[in-house]
Coordinates of C-alpha atoms and ligand atoms in Angstrom, one line a residue:
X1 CA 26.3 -13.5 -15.7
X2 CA 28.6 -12.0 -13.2
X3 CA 27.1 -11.9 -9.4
X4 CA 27.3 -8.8 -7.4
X5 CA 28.9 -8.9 -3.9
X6 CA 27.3 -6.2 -1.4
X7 CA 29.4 -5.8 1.1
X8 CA 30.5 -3.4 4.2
X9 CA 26.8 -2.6 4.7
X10 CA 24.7 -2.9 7.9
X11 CA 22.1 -5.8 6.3
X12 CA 18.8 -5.8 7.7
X13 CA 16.9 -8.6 6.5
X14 CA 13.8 -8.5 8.0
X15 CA 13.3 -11.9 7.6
X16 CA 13.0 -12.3 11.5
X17 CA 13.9 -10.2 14.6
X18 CA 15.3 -6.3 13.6
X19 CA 18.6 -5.5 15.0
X20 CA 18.7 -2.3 16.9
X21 CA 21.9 -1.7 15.9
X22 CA 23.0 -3.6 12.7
X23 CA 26.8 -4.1 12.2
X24 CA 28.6 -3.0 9.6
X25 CA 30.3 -6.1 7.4
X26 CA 28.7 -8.9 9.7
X27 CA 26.6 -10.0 6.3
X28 CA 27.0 -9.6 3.0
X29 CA 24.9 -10.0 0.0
X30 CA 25.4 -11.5 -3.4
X31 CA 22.8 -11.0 -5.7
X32 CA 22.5 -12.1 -9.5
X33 CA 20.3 -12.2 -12.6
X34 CA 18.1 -9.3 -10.1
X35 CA 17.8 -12.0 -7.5
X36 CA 19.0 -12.9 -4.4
X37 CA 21.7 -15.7 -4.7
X38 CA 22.6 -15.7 -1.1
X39 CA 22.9 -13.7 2.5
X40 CA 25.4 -14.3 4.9
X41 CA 28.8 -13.7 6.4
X42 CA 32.2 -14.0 4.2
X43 CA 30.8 -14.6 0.9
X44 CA 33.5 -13.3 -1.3
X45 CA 34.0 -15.1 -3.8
X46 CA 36.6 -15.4 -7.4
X47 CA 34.8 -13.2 -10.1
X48 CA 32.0 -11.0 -8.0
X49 CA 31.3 -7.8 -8.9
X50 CA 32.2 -6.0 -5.8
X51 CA 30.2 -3.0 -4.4
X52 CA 31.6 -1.9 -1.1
X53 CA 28.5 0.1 0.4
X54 CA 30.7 2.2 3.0
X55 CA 29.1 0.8 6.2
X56 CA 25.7 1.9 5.2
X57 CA 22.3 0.7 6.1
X58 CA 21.0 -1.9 3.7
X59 CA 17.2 -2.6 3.9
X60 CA 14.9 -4.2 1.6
X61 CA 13.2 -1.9 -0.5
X62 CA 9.9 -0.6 1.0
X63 CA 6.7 -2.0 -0.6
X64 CA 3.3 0.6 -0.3
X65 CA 0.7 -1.7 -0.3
X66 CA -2.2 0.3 -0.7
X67 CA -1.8 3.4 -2.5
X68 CA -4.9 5.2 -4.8
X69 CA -2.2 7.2 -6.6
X70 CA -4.1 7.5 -10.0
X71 CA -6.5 9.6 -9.9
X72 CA -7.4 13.1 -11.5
X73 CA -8.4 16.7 -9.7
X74 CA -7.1 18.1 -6.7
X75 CA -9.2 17.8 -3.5
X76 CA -7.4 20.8 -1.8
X77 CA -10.8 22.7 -1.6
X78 CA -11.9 20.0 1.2
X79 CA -8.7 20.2 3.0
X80 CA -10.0 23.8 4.1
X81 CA -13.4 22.9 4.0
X82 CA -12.6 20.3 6.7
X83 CA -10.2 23.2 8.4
X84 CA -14.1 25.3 8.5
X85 CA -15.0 22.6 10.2
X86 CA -17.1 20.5 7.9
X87 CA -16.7 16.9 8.6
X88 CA -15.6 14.7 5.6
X89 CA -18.5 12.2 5.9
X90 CA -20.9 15.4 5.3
X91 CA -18.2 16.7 2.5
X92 CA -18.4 13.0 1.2
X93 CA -22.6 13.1 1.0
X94 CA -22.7 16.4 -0.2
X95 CA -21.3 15.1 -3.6
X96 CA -17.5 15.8 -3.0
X97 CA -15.0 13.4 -1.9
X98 CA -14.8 10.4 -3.9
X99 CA -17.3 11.9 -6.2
X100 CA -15.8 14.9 -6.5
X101 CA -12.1 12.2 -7.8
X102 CA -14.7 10.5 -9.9
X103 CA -15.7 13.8 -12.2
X104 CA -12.3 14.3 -12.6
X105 CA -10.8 11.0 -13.3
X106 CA -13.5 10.1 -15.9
X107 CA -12.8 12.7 -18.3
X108 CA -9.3 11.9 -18.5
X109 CA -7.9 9.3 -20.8
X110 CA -4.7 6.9 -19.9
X111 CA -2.1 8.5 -21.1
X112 CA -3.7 11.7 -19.0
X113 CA -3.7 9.6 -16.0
X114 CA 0.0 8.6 -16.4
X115 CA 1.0 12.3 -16.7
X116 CA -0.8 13.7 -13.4
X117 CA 0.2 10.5 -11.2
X118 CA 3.9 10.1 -12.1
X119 CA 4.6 13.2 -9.9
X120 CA 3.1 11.1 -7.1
X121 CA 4.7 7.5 -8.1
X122 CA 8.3 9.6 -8.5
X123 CA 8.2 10.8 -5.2
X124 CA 7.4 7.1 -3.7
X125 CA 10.6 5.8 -5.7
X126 CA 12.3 8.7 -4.5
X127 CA 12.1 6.7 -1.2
X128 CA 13.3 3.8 -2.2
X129 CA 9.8 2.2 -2.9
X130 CA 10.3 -1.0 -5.5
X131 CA 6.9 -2.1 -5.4
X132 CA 3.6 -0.6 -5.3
X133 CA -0.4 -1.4 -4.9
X134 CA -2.3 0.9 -7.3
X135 CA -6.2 0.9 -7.0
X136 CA -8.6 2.0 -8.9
X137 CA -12.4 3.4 -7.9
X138 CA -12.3 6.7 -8.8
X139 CA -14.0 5.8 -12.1
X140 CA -17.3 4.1 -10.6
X141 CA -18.0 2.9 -14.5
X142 CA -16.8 0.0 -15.8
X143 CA -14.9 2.2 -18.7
X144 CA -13.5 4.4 -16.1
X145 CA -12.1 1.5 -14.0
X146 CA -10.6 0.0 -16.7
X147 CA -9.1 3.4 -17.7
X148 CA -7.6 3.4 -14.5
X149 CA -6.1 -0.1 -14.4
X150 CA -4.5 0.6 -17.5
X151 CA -2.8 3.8 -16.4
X152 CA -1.7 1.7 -13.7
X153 CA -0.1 -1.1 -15.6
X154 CA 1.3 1.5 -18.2
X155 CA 3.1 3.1 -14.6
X156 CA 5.4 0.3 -13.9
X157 CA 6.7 0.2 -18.1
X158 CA 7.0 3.8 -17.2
X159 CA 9.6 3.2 -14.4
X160 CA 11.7 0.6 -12.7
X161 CA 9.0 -0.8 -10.5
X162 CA 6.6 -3.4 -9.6
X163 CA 3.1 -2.6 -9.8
X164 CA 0.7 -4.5 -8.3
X165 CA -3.1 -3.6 -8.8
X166 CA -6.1 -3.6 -7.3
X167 CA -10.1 -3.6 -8.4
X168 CA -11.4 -1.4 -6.2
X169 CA -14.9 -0.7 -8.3
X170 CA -16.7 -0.8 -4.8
X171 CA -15.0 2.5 -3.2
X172 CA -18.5 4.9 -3.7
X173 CA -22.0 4.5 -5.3
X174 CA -21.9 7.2 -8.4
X175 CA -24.7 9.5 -8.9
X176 CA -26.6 7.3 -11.5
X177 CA -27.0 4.5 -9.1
X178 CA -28.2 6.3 -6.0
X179 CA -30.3 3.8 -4.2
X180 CA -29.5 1.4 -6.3
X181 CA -26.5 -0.6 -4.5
X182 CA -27.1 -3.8 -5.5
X183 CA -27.4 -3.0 -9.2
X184 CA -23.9 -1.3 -9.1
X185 CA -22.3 -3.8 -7.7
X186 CA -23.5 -6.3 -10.2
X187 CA -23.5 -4.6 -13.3
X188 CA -20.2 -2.4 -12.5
X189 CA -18.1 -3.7 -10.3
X190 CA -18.6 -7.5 -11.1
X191 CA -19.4 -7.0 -14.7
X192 CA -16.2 -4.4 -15.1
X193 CA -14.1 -7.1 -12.9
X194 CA -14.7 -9.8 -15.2
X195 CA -13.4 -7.4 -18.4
X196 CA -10.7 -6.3 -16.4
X197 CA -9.6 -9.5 -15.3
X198 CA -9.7 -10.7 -19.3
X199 CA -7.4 -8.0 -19.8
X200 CA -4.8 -8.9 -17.0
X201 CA -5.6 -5.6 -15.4
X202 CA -6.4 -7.1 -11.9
X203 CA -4.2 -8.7 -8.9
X204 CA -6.6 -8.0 -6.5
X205 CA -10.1 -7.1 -5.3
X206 CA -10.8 -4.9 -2.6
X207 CA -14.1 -2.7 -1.7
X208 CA -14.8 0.3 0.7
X209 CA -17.1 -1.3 3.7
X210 CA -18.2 1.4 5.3
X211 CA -21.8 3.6 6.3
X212 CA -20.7 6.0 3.6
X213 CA -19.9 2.7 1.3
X214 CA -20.9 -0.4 0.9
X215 CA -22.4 -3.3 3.7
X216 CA -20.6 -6.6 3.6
X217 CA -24.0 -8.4 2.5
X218 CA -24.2 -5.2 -0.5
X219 CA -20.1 -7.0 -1.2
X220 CA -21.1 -10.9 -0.9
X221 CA -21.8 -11.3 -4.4
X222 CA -18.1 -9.5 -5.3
X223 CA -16.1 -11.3 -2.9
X224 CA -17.8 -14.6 -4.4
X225 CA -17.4 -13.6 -8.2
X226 CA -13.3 -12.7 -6.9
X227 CA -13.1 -16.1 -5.3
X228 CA -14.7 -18.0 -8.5
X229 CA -11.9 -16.2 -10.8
X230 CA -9.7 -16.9 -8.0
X231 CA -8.7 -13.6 -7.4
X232 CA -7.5 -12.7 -3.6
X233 CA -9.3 -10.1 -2.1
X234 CA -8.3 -7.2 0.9
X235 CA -11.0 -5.1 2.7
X236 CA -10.9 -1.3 3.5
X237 CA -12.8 -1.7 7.1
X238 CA -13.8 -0.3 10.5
X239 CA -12.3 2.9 9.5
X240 CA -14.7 5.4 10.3
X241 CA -16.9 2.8 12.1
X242 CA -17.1 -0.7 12.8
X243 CA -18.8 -2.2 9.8
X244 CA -18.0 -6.0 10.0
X245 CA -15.9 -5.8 6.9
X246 CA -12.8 -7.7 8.6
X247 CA -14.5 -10.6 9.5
X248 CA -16.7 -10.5 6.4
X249 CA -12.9 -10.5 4.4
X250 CA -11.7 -13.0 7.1
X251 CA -14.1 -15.3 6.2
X252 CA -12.6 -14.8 2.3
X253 CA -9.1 -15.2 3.4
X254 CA -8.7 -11.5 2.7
X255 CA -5.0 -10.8 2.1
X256 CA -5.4 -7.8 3.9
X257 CA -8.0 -5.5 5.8
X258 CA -7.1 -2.2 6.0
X259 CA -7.4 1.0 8.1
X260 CA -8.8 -0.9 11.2
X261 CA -9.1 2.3 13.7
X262 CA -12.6 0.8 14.8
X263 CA -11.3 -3.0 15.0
X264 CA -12.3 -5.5 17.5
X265 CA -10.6 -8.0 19.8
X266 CA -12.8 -10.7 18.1
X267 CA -11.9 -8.6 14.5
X268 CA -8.3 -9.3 15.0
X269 CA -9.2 -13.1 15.8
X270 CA -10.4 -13.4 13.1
X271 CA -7.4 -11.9 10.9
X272 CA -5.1 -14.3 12.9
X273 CA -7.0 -17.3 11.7
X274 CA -7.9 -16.1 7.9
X275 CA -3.7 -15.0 7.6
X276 CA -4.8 -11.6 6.9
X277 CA -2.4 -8.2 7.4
X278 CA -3.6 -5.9 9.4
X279 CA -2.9 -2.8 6.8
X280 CA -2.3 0.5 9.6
X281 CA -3.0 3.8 7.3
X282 CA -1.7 6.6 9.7
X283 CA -1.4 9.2 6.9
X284 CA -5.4 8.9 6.9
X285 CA -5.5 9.0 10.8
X286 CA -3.8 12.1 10.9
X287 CA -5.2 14.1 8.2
X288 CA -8.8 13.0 9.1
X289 CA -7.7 14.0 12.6
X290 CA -9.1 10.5 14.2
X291 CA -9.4 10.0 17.6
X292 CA -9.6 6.2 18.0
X293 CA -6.8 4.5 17.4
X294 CA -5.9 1.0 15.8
X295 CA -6.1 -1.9 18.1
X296 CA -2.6 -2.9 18.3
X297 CA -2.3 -4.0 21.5
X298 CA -4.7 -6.6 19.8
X299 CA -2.9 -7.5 16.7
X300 CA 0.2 -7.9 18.6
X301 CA -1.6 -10.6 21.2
X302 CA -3.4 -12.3 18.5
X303 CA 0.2 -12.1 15.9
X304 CA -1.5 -10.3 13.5
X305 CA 1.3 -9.2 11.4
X306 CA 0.8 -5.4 10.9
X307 CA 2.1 -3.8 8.0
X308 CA 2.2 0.4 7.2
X309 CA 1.2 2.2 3.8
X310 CA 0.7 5.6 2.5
X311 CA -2.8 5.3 1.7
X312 CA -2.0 8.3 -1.1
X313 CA -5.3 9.5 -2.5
X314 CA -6.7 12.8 -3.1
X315 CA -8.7 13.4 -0.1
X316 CA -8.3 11.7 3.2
X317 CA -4.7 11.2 3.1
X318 CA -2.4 13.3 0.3
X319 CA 0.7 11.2 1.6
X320 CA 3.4 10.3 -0.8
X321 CA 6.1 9.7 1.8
X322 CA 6.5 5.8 3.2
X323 CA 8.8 7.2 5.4
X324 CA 7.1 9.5 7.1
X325 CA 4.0 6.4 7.4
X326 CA 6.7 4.9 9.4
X327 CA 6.9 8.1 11.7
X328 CA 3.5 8.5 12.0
X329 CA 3.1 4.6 12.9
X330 CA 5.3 4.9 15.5
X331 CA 4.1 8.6 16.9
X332 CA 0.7 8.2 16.4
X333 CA 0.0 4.2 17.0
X334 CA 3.0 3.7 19.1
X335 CA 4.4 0.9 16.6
X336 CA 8.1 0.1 17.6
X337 CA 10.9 1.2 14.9
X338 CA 11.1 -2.6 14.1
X339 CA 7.1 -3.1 13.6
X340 CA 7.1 0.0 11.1
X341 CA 10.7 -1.9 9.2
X342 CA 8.8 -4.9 9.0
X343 CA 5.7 -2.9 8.4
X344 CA 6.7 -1.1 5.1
X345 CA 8.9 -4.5 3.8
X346 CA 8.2 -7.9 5.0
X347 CA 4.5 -7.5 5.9
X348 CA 3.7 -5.2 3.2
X349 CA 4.5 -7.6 0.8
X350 CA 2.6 -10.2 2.7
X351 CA -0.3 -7.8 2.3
X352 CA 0.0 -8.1 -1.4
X353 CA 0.4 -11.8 -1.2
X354 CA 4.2 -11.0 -2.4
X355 CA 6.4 -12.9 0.2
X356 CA 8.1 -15.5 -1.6
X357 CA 8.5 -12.3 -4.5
X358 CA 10.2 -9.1 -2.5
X359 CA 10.2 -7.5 1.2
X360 CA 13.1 -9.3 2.7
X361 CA 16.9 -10.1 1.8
X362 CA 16.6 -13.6 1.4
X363 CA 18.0 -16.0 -0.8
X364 CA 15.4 -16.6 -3.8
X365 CA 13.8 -12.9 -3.4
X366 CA 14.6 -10.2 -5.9
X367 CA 17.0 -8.0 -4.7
X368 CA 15.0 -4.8 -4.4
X369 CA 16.8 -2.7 -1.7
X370 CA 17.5 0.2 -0.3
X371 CA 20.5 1.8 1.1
X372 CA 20.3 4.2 3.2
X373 CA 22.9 7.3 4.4
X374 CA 21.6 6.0 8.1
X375 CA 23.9 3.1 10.7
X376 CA 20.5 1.8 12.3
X377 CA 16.7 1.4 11.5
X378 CA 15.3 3.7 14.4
X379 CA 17.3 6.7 12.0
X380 CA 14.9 5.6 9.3
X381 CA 12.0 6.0 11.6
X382 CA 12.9 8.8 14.3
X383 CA 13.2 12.3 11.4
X384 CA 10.3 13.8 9.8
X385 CA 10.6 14.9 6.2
X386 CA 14.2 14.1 5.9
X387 CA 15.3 11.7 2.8
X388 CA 18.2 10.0 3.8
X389 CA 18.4 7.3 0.7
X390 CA 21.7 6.5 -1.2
X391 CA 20.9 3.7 -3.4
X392 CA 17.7 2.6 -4.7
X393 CA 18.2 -0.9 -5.7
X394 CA 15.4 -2.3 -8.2
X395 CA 16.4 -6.2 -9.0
X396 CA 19.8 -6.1 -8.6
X397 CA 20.2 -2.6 -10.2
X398 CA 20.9 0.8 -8.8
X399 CA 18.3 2.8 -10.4
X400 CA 18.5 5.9 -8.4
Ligands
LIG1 N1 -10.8 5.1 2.5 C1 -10.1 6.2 2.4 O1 -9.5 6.8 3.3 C2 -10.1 6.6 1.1 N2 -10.8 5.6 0.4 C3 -11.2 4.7 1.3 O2 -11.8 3.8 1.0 C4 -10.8 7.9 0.9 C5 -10.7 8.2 -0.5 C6 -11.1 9.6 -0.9 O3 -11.6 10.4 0.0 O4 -10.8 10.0 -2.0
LIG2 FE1 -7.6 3.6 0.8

């Protein structure tokens, strides 16, 4: 196997501090077999495959860690429902929302799923993105989960990507369980995670913990059932209100908890101690047009490690650019350039419980990467629906 040499780029590693202002040639690259053999100045070597990459920006490929991006419908209707005026929890009870995904993912089959959320995955890779967290919870039957998890799957044969997915049974009660909570959670989303587990469709569990949702004592009996499989679990919490679904996951050693607007001081204690990522969705922030931001001031005292993702899903956040998450991370929750680098790479992969796998340049990773038609990170961060990528680089390959 011949080893590839990257060289003349402007390597950032994120595998510690970000360089404002990377140089060009000061570390090169040498990858092999799609992995990272090595990182480092003067590697040149007899027999390396030489790509000279023309003093470009060389990041590791972003990784969107919590994306719904299968799903069927179109939710356009509440985007000017919500421009009337109508607030989405009262769109949400009145039967649209996730309800309103949920009639229109369940009468479509895999292959139908694949077809309408390509579109959506294609503009992610477009962006570089080598990895990506599917969920499901727009079926809200055990069938229609599974249908979901397998369109998933059946996304990363259909391109050069890693897919990483997520039960996510607990997003919404569906109609034929209304006041009956406790009975959909055992006999759908515990009963369809042990079939979809069987089937290798799950990496991890996650719920919606939320007024509109689900109650972290409502979730116990999940989060146990994940933790007997040994599963890892994540959280999508204080969001619209503070709920007590962080330390609830905390006390799980959630992966991640996600969203986070409504977030504690004692919340993000509670993170720091459990390892868990704080998961900042700013595309959902903006569209919902949210008022309270993140506590970041508070991750960043208590070393939370923060990471940024598109949170693409019909309704409260129709976002399929990672690089405009970074924007919005740094415009709306004031997150420096090199919190929203390490944000979309390095912690989004912790998020997923993918370090040792992707999200750096490090020796051992696989080389998923990105170069970029950009000389320092803050270029990356700074323009608004500009696509600056040259190369995407999926295990060692350029594959766009
Ligand atoms: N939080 C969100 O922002 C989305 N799901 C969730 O748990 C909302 C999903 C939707 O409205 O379809
Ligand atoms: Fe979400």
């Amino acid at each position: 196997m011949t080893a590839t040499l990257w060289t003349n780029a402007r390597v950032v590693t994120a595998d510690g501090s970000i360089d404002r202002a990377p140089q060009a040639g000061a570390l090169d690259v040498l990858t092999e077999g799609g992995r990272i053999l090595a990182v480092g100045p003067g590697l040149a070597g007899d027999g390396h495959r030489i790509v000279d990459c023309g003093g470009r920006l060389l990041t590791p490929a972003p990784v969107d860690c919590h994306t719904h991006i299968v799903f069927g419908g179109d939710r356009a209707n509440e985007f000017e429902m919500r421009l009337d005026g109508v607030p989405y929890t009262q769109i949400a009870q009145a039967g649209g929302g996730i309800k309103a995904s949920m009639r229109a993912t369940r009468a479509m089959s895999v292959e139908a799923l694949v077809t309408a959320s390509l579109p959506r995955l294609d503009h992610l890779l477009a962006e570089g993105v080598c990895t990506v967290e599917v969920k499901s919870g727009y079926g809200l039957s055990v069938a229609s989960e599974l249908t979901m998890l397998r369109a998933a799957r059946a996304l990363g044969h259909a391109r050069r990507v890693r897919v990483c997915t997520t039960w996510l049974a607990a997003h919404a009660l569906p109609p034929e369980y209304d006041g009956r909570p406790e009975a959909y959670i055992a006999e759908v989303a515990i009963a369809g995670l042990e079939a979809a587990h069987a089937e290798g469709l799950v990496d991890a569990v996650d719920s919606f913990c939320e007024g509109i949702a689900f109650t972290p004592a409502q979730l116990a009996p999940l989060y146990d059932r994940a933790r007997a499989l040994g599963l890892p679990v994540k959280i999508h919490s204080e969001q619209l209100s503070h709920s007590g679904g962080t330390a609830f996951a905390a006390r799980y050693g959630a992966l991640s908890a996600d969203h986070l607007e409504h977030a504690t001081e004692a919340d993000a204690q509670a993170m720091a101690a459990s390892g868990t990522v704080a998961v900042l969705l700013p595309g959902a922030f903006y569209a919902l047009r949210e008022t309270v931001l993140p506590p970041v001031a508070a991750f960043r005292a208590a070393g939370v490690p923060m990471a940024l993702a598109t949170d693409c899903n019909p309704g409260t956040s129709p976002l399929t650019s990672i690089l405009l998450a970074m924007n919005m991370g740094a415009t709306l929750f004031r997150l420096t350039v090199a919190e929203c680098l390490l944000g979309i790479t390095a912690h989004a992969a912790r998020a997923l419980g993918l370090q040792e796998v992707t999200g750096r340049i490090a020796p051992g990773l696989a080389a998923d990467m990105v170069l970029w038609n950009a000389e320092t990170p803050a270029q990356l961060v700074a323009r608004i629906g500009f696509n600056p990528l040259h190369a995407r680089i999926f295990q060692g390959e350029v594959v766009a």
